[in-house]
Protein backbone atom coordinates (compact mmCIF):
# COMPACT_ATOMS: atom_id res chain seq x y z
CA UNK A 1 0.00 0.00 0.00
CA UNK A 2 1.32 3.45 -0.97
CA UNK A 3 2.20 5.83 1.82
CA UNK A 4 -0.09 8.81 2.25
CA UNK A 5 1.43 12.00 0.86
CA UNK A 6 2.59 14.35 3.60
CA UNK A 7 2.71 18.05 2.71
CA UNK A 8 5.70 20.18 3.60
CA UNK A 9 4.44 23.17 5.52
CA UNK A 10 6.53 26.00 6.86
CA UNK A 11 5.20 27.98 9.81
CA UNK A 12 6.77 31.37 10.46
CA UNK A 13 5.64 32.31 13.93
CA UNK A 14 6.00 35.28 16.23
CA UNK A 15 8.05 34.69 19.36
CA UNK A 16 5.70 36.46 21.74
CA UNK A 17 2.31 34.98 20.91
CA UNK A 18 2.05 32.12 18.46
CA UNK A 19 5.32 30.48 19.44
CA UNK A 20 4.21 30.60 23.07
CA UNK A 21 0.78 29.27 22.02
CA UNK A 22 2.48 26.39 20.19
CA UNK A 23 4.60 25.77 23.26
CA UNK A 24 1.50 25.73 25.44
CA UNK A 25 -0.15 23.22 23.10
CA UNK A 26 2.93 20.99 23.41
CA UNK A 27 3.08 21.39 27.21
CA UNK A 28 -0.62 20.59 27.53
CA UNK A 29 -0.12 17.57 25.23
CA UNK A 30 -2.78 18.78 22.84
CA UNK A 31 -2.58 16.51 19.80
CA UNK A 32 -2.04 17.96 16.35
CA UNK A 33 -0.32 16.70 13.21
CA UNK A 34 3.48 16.96 13.22
CA UNK A 35 3.75 17.89 9.52
CA UNK A 36 4.88 21.43 10.13
CA UNK A 37 8.32 23.00 10.37
CA UNK A 38 8.41 26.15 12.45
CA UNK A 39 10.70 29.14 12.24
CA UNK A 40 10.48 31.67 15.04
CA UNK A 41 10.75 35.37 14.31
CA UNK A 42 10.43 38.18 16.83
CA UNK A 43 7.38 39.59 15.06
CA UNK A 44 5.36 38.80 11.95
CA UNK A 45 6.36 42.30 10.83
CA UNK A 46 9.79 40.75 10.22
CA UNK A 47 8.38 38.36 7.62
CA UNK A 48 9.79 39.51 4.33
CA UNK A 49 7.66 38.44 1.34
CA UNK A 50 10.83 36.86 -0.06
CA UNK A 51 10.87 34.40 2.88
CA UNK A 52 7.53 33.09 1.69
CA UNK A 53 8.42 33.02 -1.99
CA UNK A 54 11.69 31.24 -1.16
CA UNK A 55 9.82 28.64 0.89
CA UNK A 56 7.57 27.85 -2.07
CA UNK A 57 10.53 27.88 -4.43
CA UNK A 58 12.33 25.40 -2.18
CA UNK A 59 9.43 22.97 -2.11
CA UNK A 60 6.98 24.05 0.57
CA UNK A 61 3.40 23.02 -0.18
CA UNK A 62 2.03 25.59 2.22
CA UNK A 63 3.14 28.45 4.45
CA UNK A 64 1.55 29.57 7.67
CA UNK A 65 2.37 32.95 9.19
CA UNK A 66 1.07 33.38 12.71
CA UNK A 67 1.40 36.22 15.13
CA UNK A 68 -0.21 38.25 17.86
CA UNK A 69 -3.77 39.47 17.67
CA UNK A 70 -4.27 43.00 16.42
CA UNK A 71 -3.59 45.34 19.32
CA UNK A 72 -1.23 42.86 21.01
CA UNK A 73 1.83 43.13 18.75
CA UNK A 74 4.89 43.81 20.89
CA UNK A 75 6.16 46.12 18.18
CA UNK A 76 2.80 47.87 17.94
CA UNK A 77 1.92 47.42 14.30
CA UNK A 78 4.15 44.65 12.94
CA UNK A 79 1.18 42.32 12.53
CA UNK A 80 -0.82 45.00 10.68
CA UNK A 81 2.05 45.41 8.26
CA UNK A 82 2.37 41.64 7.86
CA UNK A 83 -1.37 41.27 7.23
CA UNK A 84 -1.22 43.92 4.51
CA UNK A 85 1.72 42.14 2.91
CA UNK A 86 -0.25 38.88 2.84
CA UNK A 87 -2.70 40.40 0.34
CA UNK A 88 0.20 41.33 -1.93
CA UNK A 89 1.85 37.93 -1.61
CA UNK A 90 -1.41 36.09 -2.23
CA UNK A 91 -1.87 38.07 -5.41
CA UNK A 92 1.67 37.16 -6.55
CA UNK A 93 0.99 33.49 -5.75
CA UNK A 94 -2.14 33.53 -7.89
CA UNK A 95 -0.17 35.11 -10.73
CA UNK A 96 2.38 32.32 -10.71
CA UNK A 97 -0.28 29.63 -10.63
CA UNK A 98 -0.31 28.77 -6.94
CA UNK A 99 -3.62 28.61 -5.09
CA UNK A 100 -3.52 31.41 -2.52
CA UNK A 101 -5.01 29.06 0.08
CA UNK A 102 -1.48 27.66 0.36
CA UNK A 103 -0.61 30.77 2.35
CA UNK A 104 -2.45 31.51 5.57
CA UNK A 105 -2.03 34.15 8.22
CA UNK A 106 -3.50 33.58 11.65
CA UNK A 107 -3.42 35.24 15.03
CA UNK A 108 -2.82 32.98 18.01
CA UNK A 109 -1.98 34.27 21.48
CA UNK A 110 0.23 32.70 24.13
CA UNK A 111 -2.84 31.37 25.95
CA UNK A 112 -4.41 29.77 22.87
CA UNK A 113 -2.71 26.40 22.69
CA UNK A 114 -5.91 24.66 21.61
CA UNK A 115 -6.44 27.27 18.90
CA UNK A 116 -2.89 26.69 17.65
CA UNK A 117 -3.56 22.97 17.35
CA UNK A 118 -6.77 23.72 15.45
CA UNK A 119 -5.01 26.14 13.08
CA UNK A 120 -2.24 23.65 12.29
CA UNK A 121 -4.74 20.85 11.74
CA UNK A 122 -6.82 23.01 9.43
CA UNK A 123 -3.84 24.30 7.42
CA UNK A 124 -2.60 20.75 6.88
CA UNK A 125 -6.09 19.62 5.83
CA UNK A 126 -6.39 22.50 3.35
CA UNK A 127 -2.98 21.86 1.82
CA UNK A 128 -3.63 18.11 1.61
CA UNK A 129 -6.82 18.84 -0.31
CA UNK A 130 -4.85 21.05 -2.73
CA UNK A 131 -2.18 18.40 -3.22
CA UNK A 132 1.53 18.90 -3.86
CA UNK A 133 2.68 22.35 -4.97
CA UNK A 134 2.69 22.63 -8.76
CA UNK A 135 6.07 24.39 -8.47
CA UNK A 136 7.59 20.98 -7.67
CA UNK A 137 7.28 20.15 -11.37
CA UNK A 138 9.96 22.75 -12.06
CA UNK A 139 12.31 21.43 -9.39
CA UNK A 140 12.94 18.11 -11.10
S1 LIG B 1 5.16 40.77 18.24
FE1 LIG B 1 3.80 39.17 17.62
S2 LIG B 1 3.11 39.83 15.70
FE2 LIG B 1 4.36 41.48 16.35
GROMACS .gro file of C-alpha atoms and ligand atoms in nm:
model
  144
    1UNK     CA    1   0.000   0.000   0.000
    2UNK     CA    2   0.132   0.345  -0.097
    3UNK     CA    3   0.220   0.583   0.182
    4UNK     CA    4  -0.009   0.881   0.225
    5UNK     CA    5   0.143   1.200   0.086
    6UNK     CA    6   0.259   1.435   0.360
    7UNK     CA    7   0.271   1.805   0.271
    8UNK     CA    8   0.570   2.018   0.360
    9UNK     CA    9   0.444   2.317   0.552
   10UNK     CA   10   0.653   2.600   0.686
   11UNK     CA   11   0.520   2.798   0.981
   12UNK     CA   12   0.677   3.137   1.046
   13UNK     CA   13   0.564   3.231   1.393
   14UNK     CA   14   0.600   3.528   1.623
   15UNK     CA   15   0.805   3.469   1.936
   16UNK     CA   16   0.570   3.646   2.174
   17UNK     CA   17   0.231   3.498   2.091
   18UNK     CA   18   0.205   3.212   1.846
   19UNK     CA   19   0.532   3.048   1.944
   20UNK     CA   20   0.421   3.060   2.307
   21UNK     CA   21   0.078   2.927   2.202
   22UNK     CA   22   0.248   2.639   2.019
   23UNK     CA   23   0.460   2.577   2.326
   24UNK     CA   24   0.150   2.573   2.544
   25UNK     CA   25  -0.015   2.322   2.310
   26UNK     CA   26   0.293   2.099   2.341
   27UNK     CA   27   0.308   2.139   2.721
   28UNK     CA   28  -0.062   2.059   2.753
   29UNK     CA   29  -0.012   1.757   2.523
   30UNK     CA   30  -0.278   1.878   2.284
   31UNK     CA   31  -0.258   1.651   1.980
   32UNK     CA   32  -0.204   1.796   1.635
   33UNK     CA   33  -0.032   1.670   1.321
   34UNK     CA   34   0.348   1.696   1.322
   35UNK     CA   35   0.375   1.789   0.952
   36UNK     CA   36   0.488   2.143   1.013
   37UNK     CA   37   0.832   2.300   1.037
   38UNK     CA   38   0.841   2.615   1.245
   39UNK     CA   39   1.070   2.914   1.224
   40UNK     CA   40   1.048   3.167   1.504
   41UNK     CA   41   1.075   3.537   1.431
   42UNK     CA   42   1.043   3.818   1.683
   43UNK     CA   43   0.738   3.959   1.506
   44UNK     CA   44   0.536   3.880   1.195
   45UNK     CA   45   0.636   4.230   1.083
   46UNK     CA   46   0.979   4.075   1.022
   47UNK     CA   47   0.838   3.836   0.762
   48UNK     CA   48   0.979   3.951   0.433
   49UNK     CA   49   0.766   3.844   0.134
   50UNK     CA   50   1.083   3.686  -0.006
   51UNK     CA   51   1.087   3.440   0.288
   52UNK     CA   52   0.753   3.309   0.169
   53UNK     CA   53   0.842   3.302  -0.199
   54UNK     CA   54   1.169   3.124  -0.116
   55UNK     CA   55   0.982   2.864   0.089
   56UNK     CA   56   0.757   2.785  -0.207
   57UNK     CA   57   1.053   2.788  -0.443
   58UNK     CA   58   1.233   2.540  -0.218
   59UNK     CA   59   0.943   2.297  -0.211
   60UNK     CA   60   0.698   2.405   0.057
   61UNK     CA   61   0.340   2.302  -0.018
   62UNK     CA   62   0.203   2.559   0.222
   63UNK     CA   63   0.314   2.845   0.445
   64UNK     CA   64   0.155   2.957   0.767
   65UNK     CA   65   0.237   3.295   0.919
   66UNK     CA   66   0.107   3.338   1.271
   67UNK     CA   67   0.140   3.622   1.513
   68UNK     CA   68  -0.021   3.825   1.786
   69UNK     CA   69  -0.377   3.947   1.767
   70UNK     CA   70  -0.427   4.300   1.642
   71UNK     CA   71  -0.359   4.534   1.932
   72UNK     CA   72  -0.123   4.286   2.101
   73UNK     CA   73   0.183   4.313   1.875
   74UNK     CA   74   0.489   4.381   2.089
   75UNK     CA   75   0.616   4.612   1.818
   76UNK     CA   76   0.280   4.787   1.794
   77UNK     CA   77   0.192   4.742   1.430
   78UNK     CA   78   0.415   4.465   1.294
   79UNK     CA   79   0.118   4.232   1.253
   80UNK     CA   80  -0.082   4.500   1.068
   81UNK     CA   81   0.205   4.541   0.826
   82UNK     CA   82   0.237   4.164   0.786
   83UNK     CA   83  -0.137   4.127   0.723
   84UNK     CA   84  -0.122   4.392   0.451
   85UNK     CA   85   0.172   4.214   0.291
   86UNK     CA   86  -0.025   3.888   0.284
   87UNK     CA   87  -0.270   4.040   0.034
   88UNK     CA   88   0.020   4.133  -0.193
   89UNK     CA   89   0.185   3.793  -0.161
   90UNK     CA   90  -0.141   3.609  -0.223
   91UNK     CA   91  -0.187   3.807  -0.541
   92UNK     CA   92   0.167   3.716  -0.655
   93UNK     CA   93   0.099   3.349  -0.575
   94UNK     CA   94  -0.214   3.353  -0.789
   95UNK     CA   95  -0.017   3.511  -1.073
   96UNK     CA   96   0.238   3.232  -1.071
   97UNK     CA   97  -0.028   2.963  -1.063
   98UNK     CA   98  -0.031   2.877  -0.694
   99UNK     CA   99  -0.362   2.861  -0.509
  100UNK     CA  100  -0.352   3.141  -0.252
  101UNK     CA  101  -0.501   2.906   0.008
  102UNK     CA  102  -0.148   2.766   0.036
  103UNK     CA  103  -0.061   3.077   0.235
  104UNK     CA  104  -0.245   3.151   0.557
  105UNK     CA  105  -0.203   3.415   0.822
  106UNK     CA  106  -0.350   3.358   1.165
  107UNK     CA  107  -0.342   3.524   1.503
  108UNK     CA  108  -0.282   3.298   1.801
  109UNK     CA  109  -0.198   3.427   2.148
  110UNK     CA  110   0.023   3.270   2.413
  111UNK     CA  111  -0.284   3.137   2.595
  112UNK     CA  112  -0.441   2.977   2.287
  113UNK     CA  113  -0.271   2.640   2.269
  114UNK     CA  114  -0.591   2.466   2.161
  115UNK     CA  115  -0.644   2.727   1.890
  116UNK     CA  116  -0.289   2.669   1.765
  117UNK     CA  117  -0.356   2.297   1.735
  118UNK     CA  118  -0.677   2.372   1.545
  119UNK     CA  119  -0.501   2.614   1.308
  120UNK     CA  120  -0.224   2.365   1.229
  121UNK     CA  121  -0.474   2.085   1.174
  122UNK     CA  122  -0.682   2.301   0.943
  123UNK     CA  123  -0.384   2.430   0.742
  124UNK     CA  124  -0.260   2.075   0.688
  125UNK     CA  125  -0.609   1.962   0.583
  126UNK     CA  126  -0.639   2.250   0.335
  127UNK     CA  127  -0.298   2.186   0.182
  128UNK     CA  128  -0.363   1.811   0.161
  129UNK     CA  129  -0.682   1.884  -0.031
  130UNK     CA  130  -0.485   2.105  -0.273
  131UNK     CA  131  -0.218   1.840  -0.322
  132UNK     CA  132   0.153   1.890  -0.386
  133UNK     CA  133   0.268   2.235  -0.497
  134UNK     CA  134   0.269   2.263  -0.876
  135UNK     CA  135   0.607   2.439  -0.847
  136UNK     CA  136   0.759   2.098  -0.767
  137UNK     CA  137   0.728   2.015  -1.137
  138UNK     CA  138   0.996   2.275  -1.206
  139UNK     CA  139   1.231   2.143  -0.939
  140UNK     CA  140   1.294   1.811  -1.110
  141LIG     S1  141   0.516   4.077   1.824
  141LIG    FE1  142   0.380   3.917   1.762
  141LIG     S2  143   0.311   3.983   1.570
  141LIG    FE2  144   0.436   4.148   1.635
   0.00000   0.00000   0.00000
